[in-house]
Amino acid sequence: MRALRCLGTVVLVGALAGAAFVYSGIYDVSATNQHLWPTYWTLRAAMERSIAMRAPRVQLPALDVPERIRRGVGLYREHCAQCHGAPGVAPEPFALGMLPVPENLALLARERGATELYWTVRNGLKMTGMPAWQYRLTEDEMWDVVAFVKQLPRLSPADYQALKAAPGAHPVEQAAAPDAERGKQALQQYACVTCHEIPRVVGSNAPVGPSLARIAKRAFIAGVLPNNADNMARWLIEPQKVKPGSAMPDLHMRVRDAKDIAAYLATLN
């Protein structure tokens, strides 16, 4: 019992010290002030171990396919080069001011396996600027990007410039039953929490729009549509058509994501 009391005292003192440190404002969160080495090491180690634990579950398709690589270079130029650069191409100025600075992918392509790269592309990384591309690209498109990234260590600047991108196939969304848990995640990925208070979704708590608490009990959506799953999905996909002049922006939301979000909102009663 004495050992447990000592342990509890140590934990309590540590928690109080941590709280005092946070509320003191001593730690500089500015992006012009680099991480302390222990902070950087801890974040880096946690990231690498997290990816290493989860990536082996990913099924690896054939990647050494010229057409896939050519589709990948087009997607890379459109979505990735702005932050990560390319052979002979610098990242955009905004990316150079990020902390941590986006990785050199030629190095990562040598050090990491394709499944680790895919997991990172699909799920994104907390506490970095890396988004989760599963809400923006199809499965095939994410693998196309990975196939191209694996080629980066072999490319000179001239090779990169000479690569001609193949047009991507028009993505076809697979029909799936609405998934409320995935919808909760999609609410985060479409930044809904930057305008709405949403139960059980952690975010900036900036209620410039109405709270979504108990939205399932409301009779109408935006005051114009009867509140049901189909209408909620329609509202999320084309709010400006449903209610011209609304402050709700067009988020270019995919049908599956809208249905999943509608399923989650239907649980908020």
Short mmCIF file of C-alpha atoms in Angstrom, two decimals:
data_model
loop_
_atom_site.label_atom_id
_atom_site.label_comp_id
_atom_site.label_asym_id
_atom_site.label_seq_id
_atom_site.Cartn_x
_atom_site.Cartn_y
_atom_site.Cartn_z
CA MET A 1 0.00 0.00 0.00
CA ARG A 2 2.85 2.37 0.81
CA ALA A 3 4.32 1.76 -2.66
CA LEU A 4 0.97 2.51 -4.29
CA ARG A 5 0.60 5.72 -2.31
CA CYS A 6 4.13 6.78 -3.32
CA LEU A 7 3.38 5.99 -6.95
CA GLY A 8 0.12 7.95 -6.79
CA THR A 9 1.93 10.91 -5.26
CA VAL A 10 4.57 10.86 -8.01
CA VAL A 11 1.88 10.74 -10.72
CA LEU A 12 -0.06 13.58 -9.11
CA VAL A 13 3.04 15.75 -8.73
CA GLY A 14 4.00 15.05 -12.33
CA ALA A 15 0.52 15.96 -13.56
CA LEU A 16 0.52 19.19 -11.56
CA ALA A 17 3.99 20.09 -12.83
CA GLY A 18 2.88 19.42 -16.41
CA ALA A 19 -0.23 21.56 -15.96
CA ALA A 20 1.83 24.37 -14.46
CA PHE A 21 4.26 24.20 -17.38
CA VAL A 22 1.46 24.38 -19.95
CA TYR A 23 -0.39 27.24 -18.27
CA SER A 24 2.80 29.22 -17.69
CA GLY A 25 3.11 29.84 -21.44
CA ILE A 26 6.86 29.24 -21.26
CA TYR A 27 6.83 26.77 -24.16
CA ASP A 28 7.09 28.67 -27.46
CA VAL A 29 4.64 27.23 -30.01
CA SER A 30 5.75 29.50 -32.87
CA ALA A 31 6.78 27.72 -36.07
CA THR A 32 9.91 29.89 -36.23
CA ASN A 33 11.22 28.28 -33.03
CA GLN A 34 12.35 24.71 -33.67
CA HIS A 35 11.24 21.77 -31.54
CA LEU A 36 13.34 20.88 -28.53
CA TRP A 37 15.36 17.78 -29.39
CA PRO A 38 13.50 15.53 -26.88
CA THR A 39 10.18 16.78 -28.29
CA TYR A 40 11.22 16.05 -31.87
CA TRP A 41 12.66 12.63 -30.97
CA THR A 42 9.49 11.65 -29.10
CA LEU A 43 7.16 12.68 -31.93
CA ARG A 44 9.37 11.00 -34.53
CA ALA A 45 9.70 7.76 -32.59
CA ALA A 46 5.95 7.63 -31.90
CA MET A 47 5.21 8.18 -35.61
CA GLU A 48 7.63 5.52 -36.82
CA ARG A 49 6.46 2.89 -34.32
CA SER A 50 2.80 3.63 -35.03
CA ILE A 51 3.29 3.18 -38.77
CA ALA A 52 5.45 0.08 -38.34
CA MET A 53 2.75 -1.57 -36.23
CA ARG A 54 -0.12 -0.85 -38.63
CA ALA A 55 1.41 -1.03 -42.12
CA PRO A 56 1.90 -4.83 -42.18
CA ARG A 57 -1.89 -5.25 -42.28
CA VAL A 58 -2.00 -3.55 -45.71
CA GLN A 59 -2.33 -5.76 -48.80
CA LEU A 60 0.28 -4.78 -51.39
CA PRO A 61 -0.84 -4.68 -55.05
CA ALA A 62 1.50 -4.76 -58.07
CA LEU A 63 3.22 -1.37 -58.25
CA ASP A 64 5.92 -1.81 -60.89
CA VAL A 65 3.46 -1.05 -63.67
CA PRO A 66 4.39 1.78 -66.09
CA GLU A 67 0.82 3.01 -66.47
CA ARG A 68 0.35 3.14 -62.69
CA ILE A 69 3.57 5.10 -62.26
CA ARG A 70 2.57 7.54 -65.01
CA ARG A 71 -0.79 8.13 -63.32
CA GLY A 72 1.08 8.58 -60.06
CA VAL A 73 3.35 11.33 -61.38
CA GLY A 74 0.31 13.38 -62.39
CA LEU A 75 -1.28 12.97 -58.97
CA TYR A 76 2.03 13.77 -57.28
CA ARG A 77 2.42 17.00 -59.23
CA GLU A 78 -1.16 17.99 -58.42
CA HIS A 79 -1.24 17.12 -54.72
CA CYS A 80 2.22 16.40 -53.28
CA ALA A 81 4.99 18.45 -54.92
CA GLN A 82 3.69 21.67 -53.33
CA CYS A 83 4.85 20.44 -49.90
CA HIS A 84 7.48 17.80 -50.64
CA GLY A 85 9.08 19.15 -53.80
CA ALA A 86 10.49 16.88 -56.50
CA PRO A 87 13.86 16.30 -58.18
CA GLY A 88 15.08 19.80 -59.02
CA VAL A 89 11.80 21.34 -57.83
CA ALA A 90 11.52 23.16 -54.50
CA PRO A 91 8.40 23.01 -52.33
CA GLU A 92 6.10 26.01 -52.40
CA PRO A 93 7.10 28.89 -50.07
CA PHE A 94 4.32 28.14 -47.58
CA ALA A 95 5.65 24.58 -47.11
CA LEU A 96 9.13 25.82 -46.31
CA GLY A 97 7.69 27.61 -43.28
CA MET A 98 5.94 24.55 -41.84
CA LEU A 99 7.17 22.82 -38.69
CA PRO A 100 8.01 20.04 -39.03
CA VAL A 101 9.19 20.70 -42.57
CA PRO A 102 7.65 18.14 -44.99
CA GLU A 103 9.96 15.20 -45.62
CA ASN A 104 12.19 14.63 -48.62
CA LEU A 105 10.32 11.73 -50.19
CA ALA A 106 13.30 10.47 -52.16
CA LEU A 107 14.85 9.52 -48.83
CA LEU A 108 11.63 8.04 -47.43
CA ALA A 109 11.16 5.97 -50.58
CA ARG A 110 14.51 4.29 -49.89
CA GLU A 111 13.94 3.80 -46.17
CA ARG A 112 10.30 2.74 -46.06
CA GLY A 113 8.34 -0.02 -47.68
CA ALA A 114 5.43 0.59 -50.01
CA THR A 115 2.87 -0.45 -47.39
CA GLU A 116 4.28 2.09 -44.92
CA LEU A 117 4.11 4.84 -47.53
CA TYR A 118 0.56 3.84 -48.44
CA TRP A 119 -0.57 3.82 -44.79
CA THR A 120 0.86 7.32 -44.35
CA VAL A 121 -0.77 8.62 -47.53
CA ARG A 122 -4.12 7.08 -46.64
CA ASN A 123 -4.31 8.06 -42.99
CA GLY A 124 -2.20 11.21 -42.73
CA LEU A 125 -0.17 12.18 -39.66
CA LYS A 126 -1.24 14.08 -36.57
CA MET A 127 0.76 17.15 -35.56
CA THR A 128 2.03 17.63 -39.12
CA GLY A 129 0.51 19.14 -42.25
CA MET A 130 0.04 15.67 -43.80
CA PRO A 131 -3.66 15.09 -44.58
CA ALA A 132 -5.52 11.80 -44.80
CA TRP A 133 -5.90 11.29 -48.53
CA GLN A 134 -8.49 8.51 -48.22
CA TYR A 135 -11.16 11.22 -48.30
CA ARG A 136 -9.69 12.86 -51.39
CA LEU A 137 -8.31 10.06 -53.56
CA THR A 138 -9.51 6.58 -54.46
CA GLU A 139 -7.66 3.45 -53.35
CA ASP A 140 -6.14 3.03 -56.82
CA GLU A 141 -5.05 6.67 -56.90
CA MET A 142 -3.30 6.38 -53.54
CA TRP A 143 -1.43 3.31 -54.77
CA ASP A 144 -0.54 5.17 -57.98
CA VAL A 145 1.09 7.89 -55.86
CA VAL A 146 3.00 5.29 -53.85
CA ALA A 147 4.17 3.58 -57.06
CA PHE A 148 5.59 6.88 -58.29
CA VAL A 149 7.16 7.83 -54.95
CA LYS A 150 9.07 4.53 -54.94
CA GLN A 151 10.69 5.69 -58.21
CA LEU A 152 11.88 9.04 -56.83
CA PRO A 153 15.35 7.90 -55.68
CA ARG A 154 16.15 6.89 -59.27
CA LEU A 155 15.02 10.11 -60.95
CA SER A 156 17.22 13.03 -61.96
CA PRO A 157 15.62 16.46 -62.43
CA ALA A 158 15.64 15.86 -66.19
CA ASP A 159 14.00 12.44 -65.73
CA TYR A 160 11.27 13.97 -63.59
CA GLN A 161 10.53 16.73 -66.07
CA ALA A 162 10.43 14.23 -68.94
CA LEU A 163 7.85 12.00 -67.30
CA LYS A 164 4.48 12.37 -68.97
CA ALA A 165 1.51 11.90 -66.72
CA ALA A 166 -1.16 9.46 -67.79
CA PRO A 167 -4.75 10.63 -67.36
CA GLY A 168 -6.38 9.12 -64.33
CA ALA A 169 -9.45 6.98 -64.66
CA HIS A 170 -12.66 8.59 -63.48
CA PRO A 171 -13.14 7.22 -59.96
CA VAL A 172 -16.24 5.13 -59.46
CA GLU A 173 -17.56 5.14 -55.91
CA GLN A 174 -18.41 1.72 -54.58
CA ALA A 175 -21.84 1.41 -53.04
CA ALA A 176 -21.63 0.73 -49.33
CA ALA A 177 -24.01 0.80 -46.41
CA PRO A 178 -23.78 4.10 -44.51
CA ASP A 179 -21.20 3.86 -41.74
CA ALA A 180 -21.82 6.21 -38.80
CA GLU A 181 -18.37 5.69 -37.26
CA ARG A 182 -16.69 6.50 -40.54
CA GLY A 183 -19.00 9.51 -40.79
CA LYS A 184 -17.71 10.80 -37.46
CA GLN A 185 -14.18 10.60 -38.87
CA ALA A 186 -15.29 12.27 -42.11
CA LEU A 187 -16.68 15.21 -40.12
CA GLN A 188 -13.13 15.86 -38.94
CA GLN A 189 -11.64 15.41 -42.40
CA TYR A 190 -14.01 17.96 -43.94
CA ALA A 191 -13.21 20.43 -41.11
CA CYS A 192 -16.85 20.68 -40.05
CA VAL A 193 -15.71 21.29 -36.47
CA THR A 194 -14.20 24.64 -37.50
CA CYS A 195 -17.75 26.01 -37.84
CA HIS A 196 -19.94 23.72 -35.72
CA GLU A 197 -19.92 22.30 -32.24
CA ILE A 198 -20.27 18.55 -32.80
CA PRO A 199 -20.80 16.08 -29.95
CA ARG A 200 -17.90 13.64 -29.51
CA VAL A 201 -15.80 15.36 -32.19
CA VAL A 202 -12.77 17.17 -30.80
CA GLY A 203 -11.79 20.38 -32.54
CA SER A 204 -11.43 24.11 -32.39
CA ASN A 205 -14.92 24.68 -30.91
CA ALA A 206 -15.56 27.71 -33.10
CA PRO A 207 -19.37 27.90 -33.27
CA VAL A 208 -19.77 30.29 -36.18
CA GLY A 209 -22.50 27.96 -37.40
CA PRO A 210 -25.26 26.25 -35.41
CA SER A 211 -24.44 23.45 -33.00
CA LEU A 212 -25.11 19.99 -34.38
CA ALA A 213 -26.10 18.62 -30.98
CA ARG A 214 -29.48 16.86 -31.21
CA ILE A 215 -29.67 17.58 -34.92
CA ALA A 216 -31.48 14.29 -35.47
CA LYS A 217 -34.44 15.75 -33.56
CA ARG A 218 -34.81 18.79 -35.79
CA ALA A 219 -37.65 18.87 -38.30
CA PHE A 220 -35.78 20.68 -41.05
CA ILE A 221 -32.25 20.99 -42.44
CA ALA A 222 -31.18 24.61 -42.96
CA GLY A 223 -34.84 25.52 -42.61
CA VAL A 224 -35.70 24.22 -46.08
CA LEU A 225 -35.39 20.41 -46.30
CA PRO A 226 -37.27 17.83 -44.23
CA ASN A 227 -34.72 16.14 -42.00
CA ASN A 228 -33.96 12.66 -43.30
CA ALA A 229 -30.84 10.78 -44.40
CA ASP A 230 -31.20 11.45 -48.14
CA ASN A 231 -31.83 15.16 -47.66
CA MET A 232 -28.93 15.48 -45.24
CA ALA A 233 -26.59 13.89 -47.78
CA ARG A 234 -27.95 16.20 -50.47
CA TRP A 235 -27.40 19.24 -48.24
CA LEU A 236 -23.82 18.23 -47.54
CA ILE A 237 -23.05 17.68 -51.23
CA GLU A 238 -24.67 20.80 -52.72
CA PRO A 239 -25.58 23.33 -49.99
CA GLN A 240 -25.49 26.33 -52.31
CA LYS A 241 -28.02 24.73 -54.64
CA VAL A 242 -30.30 23.79 -51.77
CA LYS A 243 -30.11 27.23 -50.16
CA PRO A 244 -28.41 29.89 -52.32
CA GLY A 245 -26.51 32.44 -50.28
CA SER A 246 -26.03 30.15 -47.30
CA ALA A 247 -22.75 30.47 -45.41
CA MET A 248 -22.37 26.68 -45.74
CA PRO A 249 -19.65 26.19 -48.40
CA ASP A 250 -19.46 23.56 -51.10
CA LEU A 251 -16.87 21.13 -49.71
CA HIS A 252 -16.74 18.97 -52.87
CA MET A 253 -17.90 16.12 -50.70
CA ARG A 254 -18.10 12.64 -52.14
CA VAL A 255 -21.41 10.79 -52.04
CA ARG A 256 -20.13 8.03 -49.75
CA ASP A 257 -18.72 10.54 -47.27
CA ALA A 258 -21.98 12.52 -47.23
CA LYS A 259 -24.02 9.38 -46.53
CA ASP A 260 -21.66 8.34 -43.75
CA ILE A 261 -21.80 11.79 -42.16
CA ALA A 262 -25.59 11.77 -42.42
CA ALA A 263 -25.60 8.40 -40.63
CA TYR A 264 -23.51 9.81 -37.79
CA LEU A 265 -25.63 12.95 -37.48
CA ALA A 266 -28.72 10.72 -37.24
CA THR A 267 -27.28 9.37 -33.97
CA LEU A 268 -27.19 12.82 -32.37
CA ASN A 269 -30.56 12.82 -30.70
#
